[in-house]
mmCIF file of C-alpha atoms (C1' of nucleotides) in Angstrom:
data_model
loop_
_atom_site.group_PDB
_atom_site.id
_atom_site.type_symbol
_atom_site.label_atom_id
_atom_site.label_comp_id
_atom_site.label_asym_id
_atom_site.label_seq_id
_atom_site.Cartn_x
_atom_site.Cartn_y
_atom_site.Cartn_z
ATOM 1 C CA MET A 1 21.761 -71.478 5.419
ATOM 2 C CA ALA A 2 20.328 -69.563 8.315
ATOM 3 C CA ARG A 3 16.987 -67.910 7.936
ATOM 4 C CA ILE A 4 17.520 -64.249 7.346
ATOM 5 C CA GLU A 5 15.278 -61.777 9.092
ATOM 6 C CA THR A 6 14.153 -59.588 6.216
ATOM 7 C CA THR A 7 12.508 -56.659 7.890
ATOM 8 C CA THR A 8 11.804 -54.846 4.643
ATOM 9 C CA THR A 9 11.486 -51.563 6.502
ATOM 10 C CA ASP A 10 14.725 -50.438 8.102
ATOM 11 C CA ARG A 11 14.672 -48.455 11.282
ATOM 12 C CA LEU A 12 13.208 -45.003 10.797
ATOM 13 C CA SER A 13 15.699 -42.132 10.678
ATOM 14 C CA ARG A 14 15.923 -38.507 9.628
ATOM 15 C CA GLU A 15 17.772 -39.589 6.516
ATOM 16 C CA ARG A 16 15.199 -42.163 5.512
ATOM 17 C CA ILE A 17 12.368 -39.704 6.099
ATOM 18 C CA LEU A 18 14.117 -37.013 4.080
ATOM 19 C CA GLU A 19 14.765 -39.393 1.222
ATOM 20 C CA ALA A 20 11.108 -40.383 1.012
ATOM 21 C CA ALA A 21 9.907 -36.802 1.387
ATOM 22 C CA SER A 22 12.284 -35.543 -1.312
ATOM 23 C CA GLY A 23 11.037 -38.300 -3.587
ATOM 24 C CA ILE A 24 7.437 -37.181 -3.151
ATOM 25 C CA VAL A 25 8.331 -33.545 -3.864
ATOM 26 C CA GLU A 26 10.370 -34.480 -6.940
ATOM 27 C CA GLN A 27 7.655 -36.715 -8.304
ATOM 28 C CA ASP A 28 4.457 -34.870 -7.459
ATOM 29 C CA GLY A 29 5.468 -31.441 -6.238
ATOM 30 C CA LEU A 30 5.585 -29.793 -2.854
ATOM 31 C CA GLU A 31 1.811 -29.490 -2.611
ATOM 32 C CA SER A 32 1.557 -33.292 -2.655
ATOM 33 C CA LEU A 33 3.745 -33.704 0.371
ATOM 34 C CA SER A 34 1.640 -34.490 3.402
ATOM 35 C CA MET A 35 2.691 -35.965 6.701
ATOM 36 C CA ARG A 36 0.112 -38.687 6.241
ATOM 37 C CA ARG A 37 1.178 -39.687 2.768
ATOM 38 C CA LEU A 38 4.825 -39.557 3.806
ATOM 39 C CA ALA A 39 4.136 -41.874 6.711
ATOM 40 C CA GLN A 40 2.191 -44.214 4.479
ATOM 41 C CA GLU A 41 5.057 -44.375 2.007
ATOM 42 C CA LEU A 42 7.422 -45.184 4.849
ATOM 43 C CA ASP A 43 4.970 -47.772 6.161
ATOM 44 C CA VAL A 44 4.869 -46.069 9.504
ATOM 45 C CA TRP A 45 2.287 -44.446 11.735
ATOM 46 C CA PRO A 46 1.672 -40.788 10.836
ATOM 47 C CA MET A 47 2.862 -39.653 14.248
ATOM 48 C CA SER A 48 6.190 -41.437 14.032
ATOM 49 C CA VAL A 49 7.676 -38.735 11.815
ATOM 50 C CA TYR A 50 7.152 -36.257 14.637
ATOM 51 C CA ARG A 51 9.859 -38.058 16.603
ATOM 52 C CA TYR A 52 12.397 -36.731 14.102
ATOM 53 C CA PHE A 53 10.904 -33.414 13.007
ATOM 54 C CA ARG A 54 9.061 -30.989 15.218
ATOM 55 C CA ASP A 55 6.521 -30.224 12.516
ATOM 56 C CA LYS A 56 6.057 -30.068 8.766
ATOM 57 C CA ALA A 57 7.842 -26.723 8.454
ATOM 58 C CA GLU A 58 11.009 -28.156 9.973
ATOM 59 C CA LEU A 59 10.769 -31.127 7.633
ATOM 60 C CA VAL A 60 10.465 -28.871 4.588
ATOM 61 C CA ASP A 61 13.427 -26.821 5.796
ATOM 62 C CA ALA A 62 15.481 -29.986 5.927
ATOM 63 C CA ILE A 63 14.375 -31.052 2.442
ATOM 64 C CA VAL A 64 15.485 -27.723 1.001
ATOM 65 C CA ASP A 65 18.835 -27.947 2.767
ATOM 66 C CA ARG A 66 19.312 -31.421 1.387
ATOM 67 C CA ALA A 67 18.385 -30.413 -2.145
ATOM 68 C CA THR A 68 20.876 -27.545 -2.174
ATOM 69 C CA ALA A 69 23.576 -29.123 -0.060
ATOM 70 C CA GLU A 70 25.991 -29.708 -2.931
ATOM 71 C CA ILE A 71 26.008 -26.182 -4.339
ATOM 72 C CA GLY A 72 29.338 -24.429 -3.913
ATOM 73 C CA LYS A 73 31.007 -27.381 -2.235
ATOM 74 C CA SER A 74 33.514 -27.909 -5.020
ATOM 75 C CA GLU A 75 34.585 -24.298 -5.385
ATOM 76 C CA GLY A 76 38.234 -23.618 -4.671
ATOM 77 C CA ALA A 77 39.839 -20.232 -4.228
ATOM 78 C CA GLY A 78 42.030 -20.541 -7.330
ATOM 79 C CA GLY A 79 41.573 -19.389 -10.904
ATOM 80 C CA PRO A 80 40.417 -16.127 -12.460
ATOM 81 C CA TRP A 81 37.633 -14.474 -10.488
ATOM 82 C CA LYS A 82 35.216 -14.356 -13.390
ATOM 83 C CA GLU A 83 35.645 -18.072 -13.978
ATOM 84 C CA ARG A 84 35.089 -18.788 -10.316
ATOM 85 C CA LEU A 85 31.852 -16.830 -10.353
ATOM 86 C CA ARG A 86 30.685 -18.361 -13.612
ATOM 87 C CA SER A 87 31.181 -21.818 -12.207
ATOM 88 C CA LEU A 88 29.623 -21.030 -8.824
ATOM 89 C CA LEU A 89 26.568 -19.292 -10.259
ATOM 90 C CA GLY A 90 26.131 -21.778 -13.072
ATOM 91 C CA GLU A 91 25.939 -24.564 -10.535
ATOM 92 C CA THR A 92 23.548 -22.504 -8.422
ATOM 93 C CA ARG A 93 21.270 -21.826 -11.368
ATOM 94 C CA SER A 94 21.062 -25.418 -12.558
ATOM 95 C CA THR A 95 20.375 -26.749 -9.076
ATOM 96 C CA LEU A 96 17.737 -24.123 -8.266
ATOM 97 C CA ALA A 97 16.048 -24.617 -11.626
ATOM 98 C CA GLU A 98 15.120 -28.149 -10.609
ATOM 99 C CA GLN A 99 13.491 -27.048 -7.385
ATOM 100 C CA PRO A 100 9.944 -25.797 -6.803
ATOM 101 C CA PRO A 101 9.567 -22.002 -6.574
ATOM 102 C CA GLU A 102 9.125 -22.070 -2.827
ATOM 103 C CA PHE A 103 12.588 -23.578 -2.491
ATOM 104 C CA ARG A 104 14.154 -20.908 -4.671
ATOM 105 C CA ALA A 105 12.514 -18.227 -2.569
ATOM 106 C CA ARG A 106 14.593 -19.340 0.389
ATOM 107 C CA PHE A 107 17.795 -18.501 -1.447
ATOM 108 C CA ALA A 108 16.639 -14.938 -1.617
ATOM 109 C CA ALA A 109 16.537 -14.823 2.195
ATOM 110 C CA PRO A 110 20.032 -16.215 2.759
ATOM 111 C CA GLU A 111 19.748 -16.470 6.520
ATOM 112 C CA LEU A 112 17.234 -19.255 6.001
ATOM 113 C CA SER A 113 19.470 -21.546 3.994
ATOM 114 C CA PRO A 114 22.946 -22.825 4.863
ATOM 115 C CA ALA A 115 23.629 -23.366 1.167
ATOM 116 C CA ALA A 116 22.758 -19.747 0.376
ATOM 117 C CA VAL A 117 25.131 -18.608 3.095
ATOM 118 C CA ARG A 118 27.914 -20.777 1.681
ATOM 119 C CA VAL A 119 27.376 -19.605 -1.889
ATOM 120 C CA THR A 120 27.261 -15.979 -0.813
ATOM 121 C CA GLU A 121 30.481 -16.335 1.132
ATOM 122 C CA ALA A 122 32.195 -17.985 -1.835
ATOM 123 C CA GLY A 123 30.925 -15.321 -4.215
ATOM 124 C CA LEU A 124 31.928 -12.431 -1.980
ATOM 125 C CA GLY A 125 35.319 -14.072 -1.509
ATOM 126 C CA ALA A 126 35.904 -14.247 -5.246
ATOM 127 C CA LEU A 127 34.994 -10.582 -5.645
ATOM 128 C CA ARG A 128 37.160 -9.477 -2.723
ATOM 129 C CA ASP A 129 40.081 -11.505 -4.094
ATOM 130 C CA ALA A 130 39.571 -9.735 -7.400
ATOM 131 C CA GLY A 131 40.175 -6.445 -5.655
ATOM 132 C CA PHE A 132 36.659 -5.150 -5.169
ATOM 133 C CA SER A 133 36.030 -3.086 -2.073
ATOM 134 C CA ARG A 134 33.688 -4.560 0.487
ATOM 135 C CA GLU A 135 30.881 -2.294 -0.647
ATOM 136 C CA ALA A 136 31.463 -2.957 -4.341
ATOM 137 C CA ALA A 137 31.644 -6.695 -3.705
ATOM 138 C CA ALA A 138 28.389 -6.680 -1.715
ATOM 139 C CA SER A 139 26.567 -4.620 -4.312
ATOM 140 C CA GLY A 140 27.950 -6.655 -7.207
ATOM 141 C CA TRP A 141 27.076 -9.936 -5.540
ATOM 142 C CA ARG A 142 23.525 -8.801 -4.961
ATOM 143 C CA GLY A 143 23.093 -8.232 -8.665
ATOM 144 C CA LEU A 144 24.759 -11.486 -9.658
ATOM 145 C CA LEU A 145 22.663 -13.509 -7.226
ATOM 146 C CA ALA A 146 19.467 -11.787 -8.315
ATOM 147 C CA TYR A 147 20.240 -12.543 -11.936
ATOM 148 C CA THR A 148 20.974 -16.177 -11.112
ATOM 149 C CA ILE A 149 17.852 -16.768 -9.028
ATOM 150 C CA GLY A 150 15.730 -15.049 -11.644
ATOM 151 C CA PHE A 151 17.147 -17.107 -14.455
ATOM 152 C CA ALA A 152 16.563 -20.280 -12.483
ATOM 153 C CA SER A 153 12.907 -19.228 -12.226
ATOM 154 C CA LEU A 154 12.416 -18.875 -15.977
ATOM 155 C CA LYS A 155 10.341 -21.813 -17.059
ATOM 156 C CA GLU A 156 11.255 -21.857 -20.728
ATOM 157 C CA GLY A 157 14.577 -23.192 -21.961
ATOM 158 C CA ASP A 158 17.302 -24.725 -19.887
ATOM 159 C CA GLY A 159 20.134 -22.449 -19.014
ATOM 160 C CA GLU A 160 20.261 -21.045 -22.522
ATOM 161 C CA GLY A 161 21.523 -17.501 -22.504
ATOM 162 C CA PHE A 162 22.512 -17.605 -18.853
ATOM 163 C CA ASP A 163 26.228 -17.258 -19.533
ATOM 164 C CA HIS A 164 25.630 -14.385 -21.909
ATOM 165 C CA GLY A 165 23.863 -12.101 -19.459
ATOM 166 C CA LEU A 166 26.179 -13.173 -16.681
ATOM 167 C CA GLY A 167 29.086 -12.136 -18.884
ATOM 168 C CA LEU A 168 27.553 -8.687 -19.324
ATOM 169 C CA LEU A 169 27.282 -8.255 -15.565
ATOM 170 C CA LEU A 170 30.802 -9.525 -14.897
ATOM 171 C CA ASP A 171 32.343 -7.370 -17.637
ATOM 172 C CA GLY A 172 30.439 -4.362 -16.363
ATOM 173 C CA LEU A 173 31.696 -4.934 -12.831
ATOM 174 C CA GLU A 174 35.245 -5.336 -14.142
ATOM 175 C CA GLN A 175 35.033 -2.063 -16.008
ATOM 176 C CA GLU A 176 33.802 -0.264 -12.915
ATOM 177 C CA ARG A 177 36.602 -1.705 -10.849
ATOM 178 C CA ALA A 178 39.133 -0.567 -13.450
ATOM 179 C CA ALA A 179 37.590 2.897 -13.450
ATOM 180 C CA GLY A 180 37.946 2.846 -9.683
ATOM 181 C CA SER A 181 34.377 3.931 -9.072
ATOM 182 C CA MET B 1 -37.925 9.586 5.553
ATOM 183 C CA ALA B 2 -38.393 6.248 3.942
ATOM 184 C CA ARG B 3 -36.905 3.239 5.582
ATOM 185 C CA ILE B 4 -33.749 2.314 3.779
ATOM 186 C CA GLU B 5 -33.038 -1.307 3.144
ATOM 187 C CA THR B 6 -29.512 -1.631 4.487
ATOM 188 C CA THR B 7 -28.399 -4.987 3.271
ATOM 189 C CA THR B 8 -24.898 -4.663 4.652
ATOM 190 C CA THR B 9 -23.702 -7.318 2.232
ATOM 191 C CA ASP B 10 -23.918 -6.263 -1.376
ATOM 192 C CA ARG B 11 -24.632 -8.799 -4.054
ATOM 193 C CA LEU B 12 -21.784 -11.225 -4.523
ATOM 194 C CA SER B 13 -19.604 -10.667 -7.569
ATOM 195 C CA ARG B 14 -16.215 -11.671 -8.957
ATOM 196 C CA GLU B 15 -14.900 -8.270 -7.994
ATOM 197 C CA ARG B 16 -16.116 -8.472 -4.420
ATOM 198 C CA ILE B 17 -14.720 -11.978 -4.044
ATOM 199 C CA LEU B 18 -11.361 -10.949 -5.485
ATOM 200 C CA GLU B 19 -11.159 -7.958 -3.189
ATOM 201 C CA ALA B 20 -11.750 -10.072 -0.111
ATOM 202 C CA ALA B 21 -9.388 -12.812 -1.282
ATOM 203 C CA SER B 22 -6.619 -10.320 -2.070
ATOM 204 C CA GLY B 23 -7.083 -8.829 1.376
ATOM 205 C CA ILE B 24 -6.575 -12.200 3.030
ATOM 206 C CA VAL B 25 -3.437 -12.880 0.989
ATOM 207 C CA GLU B 26 -2.004 -9.429 1.721
ATOM 208 C CA GLN B 27 -2.719 -9.691 5.405
ATOM 209 C CA ASP B 28 -1.975 -13.303 6.220
ATOM 210 C CA GLY B 29 -0.276 -14.779 3.175
ATOM 211 C CA LEU B 30 -1.382 -17.138 0.463
ATOM 212 C CA GLU B 31 -1.341 -20.172 2.755
ATOM 213 C CA SER B 32 -4.083 -18.572 4.829
ATOM 214 C CA LEU B 33 -6.455 -18.275 1.919
ATOM 215 C CA SER B 34 -9.114 -20.943 2.092
ATOM 216 C CA MET B 35 -12.428 -21.119 0.344
ATOM 217 C CA ARG B 36 -14.122 -21.534 3.682
ATOM 218 C CA ARG B 37 -12.488 -18.550 5.333
ATOM 219 C CA LEU B 38 -13.079 -16.454 2.246
ATOM 220 C CA ALA B 39 -16.772 -17.306 2.301
ATOM 221 C CA GLN B 40 -16.968 -16.536 5.992
ATOM 222 C CA GLU B 41 -15.372 -13.149 5.459
ATOM 223 C CA LEU B 42 -17.915 -12.428 2.726
ATOM 224 C CA ASP B 43 -20.701 -13.686 4.980
ATOM 225 C CA VAL B 44 -21.730 -16.212 2.408
ATOM 226 C CA TRP B 45 -22.080 -19.979 2.116
ATOM 227 C CA PRO B 46 -18.791 -21.673 1.200
ATOM 228 C CA MET B 47 -20.275 -23.031 -2.016
ATOM 229 C CA SER B 48 -21.426 -19.636 -3.269
ATOM 230 C CA VAL B 49 -17.927 -18.712 -4.416
ATOM 231 C CA TYR B 50 -18.031 -21.647 -6.821
ATOM 232 C CA ARG B 51 -20.686 -19.795 -8.824
ATOM 233 C CA TYR B 52 -17.973 -17.323 -9.853
ATOM 234 C CA PHE B 53 -14.820 -19.420 -9.892
ATOM 235 C CA ARG B 54 -14.547 -23.002 -11.055
ATOM 236 C CA ASP B 55 -12.168 -23.875 -8.249
ATOM 237 C CA LYS B 56 -9.513 -22.436 -5.991
ATOM 238 C CA ALA B 57 -6.841 -22.526 -8.694
ATOM 239 C CA GLU B 58 -8.914 -20.287 -10.949
ATOM 240 C CA LEU B 59 -9.484 -17.927 -8.053
ATOM 241 C CA VAL B 60 -5.768 -17.691 -7.323
ATOM 242 C CA ASP B 61 -5.069 -17.068 -11.009
ATOM 243 C CA ALA B 62 -7.480 -14.158 -10.908
ATOM 244 C CA ILE B 63 -5.882 -12.744 -7.745
ATOM 245 C CA VAL B 64 -2.456 -12.775 -9.391
ATOM 246 C CA ASP B 65 -3.809 -11.086 -12.504
ATOM 247 C CA ARG B 66 -5.417 -8.433 -10.370
ATOM 248 C CA ALA B 67 -2.260 -7.835 -8.340
ATOM 249 C CA THR B 68 -0.139 -7.337 -11.447
ATOM 250 C CA ALA B 69 -2.733 -5.675 -13.635
ATOM 251 C CA GLU B 70 -1.181 -2.204 -13.470
ATOM 252 C CA ILE B 71 2.343 -3.151 -14.504
ATOM 253 C CA GLY B 72 3.351 -1.779 -17.864
ATOM 254 C CA LYS B 73 0.064 0.025 -18.446
ATOM 255 C CA SER B 74 1.591 3.503 -18.407
ATOM 256 C CA GLU B 75 4.483 2.758 -20.738
ATOM 257 C CA GLY B 76 4.488 4.710 -23.942
ATOM 258 C CA ALA B 77 6.670 4.089 -26.942
ATOM 259 C CA GLY B 78 8.576 7.359 -26.625
ATOM 260 C CA GLY B 79 11.864 8.290 -24.977
ATOM 261 C CA PRO B 80 15.306 6.691 -24.977
ATOM 262 C CA TRP B 81 15.143 2.896 -24.963
ATOM 263 C CA LYS B 82 17.195 2.511 -21.799
ATOM 264 C CA GLU B 83 14.891 4.868 -19.960
ATOM 265 C CA ARG B 84 11.871 2.976 -21.181
ATOM 266 C CA LEU B 85 13.311 -0.288 -19.925
ATOM 267 C CA ARG B 86 14.408 1.197 -16.609
ATOM 268 C CA SER B 87 10.930 2.477 -15.988
ATOM 269 C CA LEU B 88 9.190 -0.712 -17.126
ATOM 270 C CA LEU B 89 11.430 -3.047 -15.137
ATOM 271 C CA GLY B 90 11.545 -0.804 -12.108
ATOM 272 C CA GLU B 91 7.773 -0.897 -11.949
ATOM 273 C CA THR B 92 7.820 -4.648 -12.455
ATOM 274 C CA ARG B 93 10.307 -5.172 -9.662
ATOM 275 C CA SER B 94 8.519 -3.049 -7.108
ATOM 276 C CA THR B 95 5.164 -4.668 -7.828
ATOM 277 C CA LEU B 96 6.506 -8.214 -7.763
ATOM 278 C CA ALA B 97 8.451 -7.540 -4.576
ATOM 279 C CA GLU B 98 5.161 -7.067 -2.726
ATOM 280 C CA GLN B 99 3.756 -10.381 -3.888
ATOM 281 C CA PRO B 100 4.262 -13.832 -2.393
ATOM 282 C CA PRO B 101 6.883 -16.005 -4.125
ATOM 283 C CA GLU B 102 4.265 -18.179 -5.806
ATOM 284 C CA PHE B 103 2.940 -15.104 -7.606
ATOM 285 C CA ARG B 104 6.401 -14.147 -8.827
ATOM 286 C CA ALA B 105 6.917 -17.633 -10.173
ATOM 287 C CA ARG B 106 4.090 -17.071 -12.630
ATOM 288 C CA PHE B 107 5.952 -14.185 -14.227
ATOM 289 C CA ALA B 108 8.661 -16.633 -15.122
ATOM 290 C CA ALA B 109 6.150 -18.642 -17.140
ATOM 291 C CA PRO B 110 4.768 -15.715 -19.135
ATOM 292 C CA GLU B 111 2.019 -17.681 -20.866
ATOM 293 C CA LEU B 112 0.307 -17.938 -17.498
ATOM 294 C CA SER B 113 0.013 -14.252 -16.806
ATOM 295 C CA PRO B 114 -1.503 -11.535 -18.991
ATOM 296 C CA ALA B 115 0.637 -8.958 -17.214
ATOM 297 C CA ALA B 116 3.804 -10.908 -18.000
ATOM 298 C CA VAL B 117 2.802 -11.050 -21.647
ATOM 299 C CA ARG B 118 2.180 -7.301 -21.715
ATOM 300 C CA VAL B 119 5.479 -6.468 -20.005
ATOM 301 C CA THR B 120 7.386 -8.789 -22.308
ATOM 302 C CA GLU B 121 5.811 -7.235 -25.384
ATOM 303 C CA ALA B 122 6.647 -3.749 -24.137
ATOM 304 C CA GLY B 123 10.212 -4.752 -23.333
ATOM 305 C CA LEU B 124 10.795 -6.476 -26.635
ATOM 306 C CA GLY B 125 9.299 -3.465 -28.397
ATOM 307 C CA ALA B 126 11.716 -1.095 -26.713
ATOM 308 C CA LEU B 127 14.667 -3.269 -27.698
ATOM 309 C CA ARG B 128 13.485 -3.651 -31.282
ATOM 310 C CA ASP B 129 12.934 0.119 -31.531
ATOM 311 C CA ALA B 130 16.499 0.552 -30.299
ATOM 312 C CA GLY B 131 17.699 -1.412 -33.279
ATOM 313 C CA PHE B 132 18.301 -4.838 -31.778
ATOM 314 C CA SER B 133 17.704 -7.813 -34.036
ATOM 315 C CA ARG B 134 14.857 -10.094 -33.102
ATOM 316 C CA GLU B 135 17.295 -12.638 -31.688
ATOM 317 C CA ALA B 136 19.332 -10.057 -29.778
ATOM 318 C CA ALA B 137 16.169 -8.503 -28.368
ATOM 319 C CA ALA B 138 14.811 -11.872 -27.236
ATOM 320 C CA SER B 139 18.076 -12.874 -25.617
ATOM 321 C CA GLY B 140 18.573 -9.485 -24.015
ATOM 322 C CA TRP B 141 15.028 -9.398 -22.671
ATOM 323 C CA ARG B 142 15.450 -12.814 -21.111
ATOM 324 C CA GLY B 143 18.405 -11.556 -19.118
ATOM 325 C CA LEU B 144 16.713 -8.325 -18.108
ATOM 326 C CA LEU B 145 13.558 -10.112 -16.977
ATOM 327 C CA ALA B 146 15.550 -12.725 -15.056
ATOM 328 C CA TYR B 147 17.475 -10.000 -13.272
ATOM 329 C CA THR B 148 14.264 -8.160 -12.414
ATOM 330 C CA ILE B 149 12.403 -11.196 -11.105
ATOM 331 C CA GLY B 150 15.433 -12.265 -9.114
ATOM 332 C CA PHE B 151 15.847 -8.858 -7.550
ATOM 333 C CA ALA B 152 12.173 -8.785 -6.627
ATOM 334 C CA SER B 153 12.770 -12.067 -4.785
ATOM 335 C CA LEU B 154 15.586 -10.735 -2.619
ATOM 336 C CA LYS B 155 14.187 -10.309 0.851
ATOM 337 C CA GLU B 156 16.651 -7.798 2.210
ATOM 338 C CA GLY B 157 16.528 -4.143 1.272
ATOM 339 C CA ASP B 158 14.015 -2.466 -0.964
ATOM 340 C CA GLY B 159 15.102 -1.896 -4.509
ATOM 341 C CA GLU B 160 18.522 -0.751 -3.392
ATOM 342 C CA GLY B 161 21.091 -1.510 -6.028
ATOM 343 C CA PHE B 162 18.521 -2.543 -8.613
ATOM 344 C CA ASP B 163 19.248 0.361 -10.952
ATOM 345 C CA HIS B 164 22.965 -0.246 -10.699
ATOM 346 C CA GLY B 165 22.962 -3.838 -11.944
ATOM 347 C CA LEU B 166 20.289 -3.009 -14.473
ATOM 348 C CA GLY B 167 22.556 -0.279 -15.792
ATOM 349 C CA LEU B 168 25.370 -2.794 -16.236
ATOM 350 C CA LEU B 169 23.117 -5.058 -18.281
ATOM 351 C CA LEU B 170 21.758 -2.216 -20.403
ATOM 352 C CA ASP B 171 25.190 -0.751 -21.051
ATOM 353 C CA GLY B 172 26.507 -4.181 -21.944
ATOM 354 C CA LEU B 173 23.690 -4.751 -24.397
ATOM 355 C CA GLU B 174 24.304 -1.311 -25.907
ATOM 356 C CA GLN B 175 27.969 -2.065 -26.398
ATOM 357 C CA GLU B 176 27.156 -5.357 -28.091
ATOM 358 C CA ARG B 177 24.709 -3.679 -30.403
ATOM 359 C CA ALA B 178 27.321 -1.059 -31.311
ATOM 360 C CA ALA B 179 29.867 -3.821 -31.974
ATOM 361 C CA GLY B 180 27.229 -5.430 -34.182
ATOM 362 C CA SER B 181 27.589 -8.845 -32.623
ATOM 363 C "C1'" DA C 1 -32.980 -24.395 -12.468
ATOM 364 C "C1'" DC C 2 -31.015 -22.819 -8.592
ATOM 365 C "C1'" DC C 3 -29.341 -22.888 -3.847
ATOM 366 C "C1'" DT C 4 -28.257 -25.316 0.315
ATOM 367 C "C1'" DG C 5 -25.673 -27.893 3.401
ATOM 368 C "C1'" DA C 6 -24.501 -32.584 4.394
ATOM 369 C "C1'" DA C 7 -20.971 -35.567 3.210
ATOM 370 C "C1'" DC C 8 -16.561 -37.309 1.348
ATOM 371 C "C1'" DA C 9 -11.888 -37.638 1.376
ATOM 372 C "C1'" DC C 10 -8.491 -35.445 2.863
ATOM 373 C "C1'" DC C 11 -5.141 -32.186 6.006
ATOM 374 C "C1'" DG C 12 -1.514 -31.029 10.485
ATOM 375 C "C1'" DT C 13 -1.317 -31.730 15.088
ATOM 376 C "C1'" DT C 14 -2.813 -32.635 20.041
ATOM 377 C "C1'" DC C 15 -3.435 -35.589 23.618
ATOM 378 C "C1'" DA C 16 -5.553 -39.173 26.384
ATOM 379 C "C1'" DA C 17 -5.154 -43.879 26.804
ATOM 380 C "C1'" DG C 18 -2.672 -47.764 26.666
ATOM 381 C "C1'" DT C 19 1.896 -50.467 27.200
ATOM 382 C "C1'" DA D 1 8.741 -43.075 29.324
ATOM 383 C "C1'" DC D 2 7.318 -44.294 25.107
ATOM 384 C "C1'" DC D 3 4.120 -45.368 21.425
ATOM 385 C "C1'" DT D 4 -0.466 -45.526 19.591
ATOM 386 C "C1'" DG D 5 -4.452 -44.006 17.410
ATOM 387 C "C1'" DA D 6 -8.573 -41.479 18.389
ATOM 388 C "C1'" DA D 7 -9.923 -36.923 18.100
ATOM 389 C "C1'" DC D 8 -9.883 -31.940 16.971
ATOM 390 C "C1'" DA D 9 -10.149 -28.348 13.947
ATOM 391 C "C1'" DC D 10 -9.506 -27.637 9.764
ATOM 392 C "C1'" DC D 11 -9.253 -28.286 4.141
ATOM 393 C "C1'" DG D 12 -11.422 -28.391 -1.288
ATOM 394 C "C1'" DT D 13 -15.072 -30.163 -3.578
ATOM 395 C "C1'" DT D 14 -19.104 -33.271 -4.805
ATOM 396 C "C1'" DC D 15 -23.740 -34.104 -4.834
ATOM 397 C "C1'" DA D 16 -28.262 -35.371 -3.141
ATOM 398 C "C1'" DA D 17 -31.996 -33.102 -1.281
ATOM 399 C "C1'" DG D 18 -34.742 -29.343 -0.952
ATOM 400 C "C1'" DT D 19 -36.990 -24.920 -2.945
#
DNA sequence: ACCTGAACACCGTTCAAGT
DNA sequence: ACCTGAACACCGTTCAAGT
């Protein structure tokens, strides 16, 4: 049996840094994330992290992207449009609800988050497929996204009541489309 | 002409501290607010602020309360219920839109903010007056508040489209009430 | 008793000094 | 050229020393 070199700490990498950083945020909140504590948890010099991330802001950006990376990945183009939107926004709500408020705020400025861009494209696609004009789709999506982000912010309850209000919005949009307004 | 004692700095007070702190947040954002900078701006020793606020968290609480203090103050009990809610939520949205995301997050945990409590009471009152059951009013309010907070979070545009989606929710709730569900 | 300000235990980041 | 770690310019807050 050859002696095995057990370097308990693997080589540093963006992925390993992000994993540790996400763990800190999940456990103790964003305000507990410091470059120094992160480095300590990785058993690395504080400055080593700066090889992989320009500064703390870039690191936080990457954490948010990672936390929201799965949203909207599984959405196909098939099925009734209301079901597609229910599924897309339900997934968005439940994922955002787990994140700190600062993370949710990024979804409201879609250009800052790849996931927000993807979700918006999927949502607009569903509305366009359903026959909404470009303007109606954009306006409708704005309301649906606002409702979803807001509900994710509500501290009390899980997603209770989310589907109900979402149904009101979707039915209302459907009625408007039928009326051709 | 008697010599006038021009102590350029008035006596320190909660109000004076809050004014200066709010100014810093408005100008440079919440992350720029530090006890040390605040004291410097007030031309006071850093520790003097601690006479009026236990710690920074209590100070920030007070800033949020101050920033949202006017919401829902002018709402009477008269007029059509949908108009009452439009006015209440419109005011809520425009006020929250000016605040940093961390401030908005407090509205989602109403027990933390006197203003959120007041707005929720006013909103529930309007729904109850309109004939909604306690359960229907609570559920409906949850959706309306979520929509409003979410819309306030959207970075692009002012309140454009807010009334439209709000109308869909209100009309939907009205239809449900009529159907007696 | 009150006020002061030094001190403690932190930050993010720069940069000179070492290899 | 790379890596290190001392140093800089900050934090919030405690607390001993002065009045």
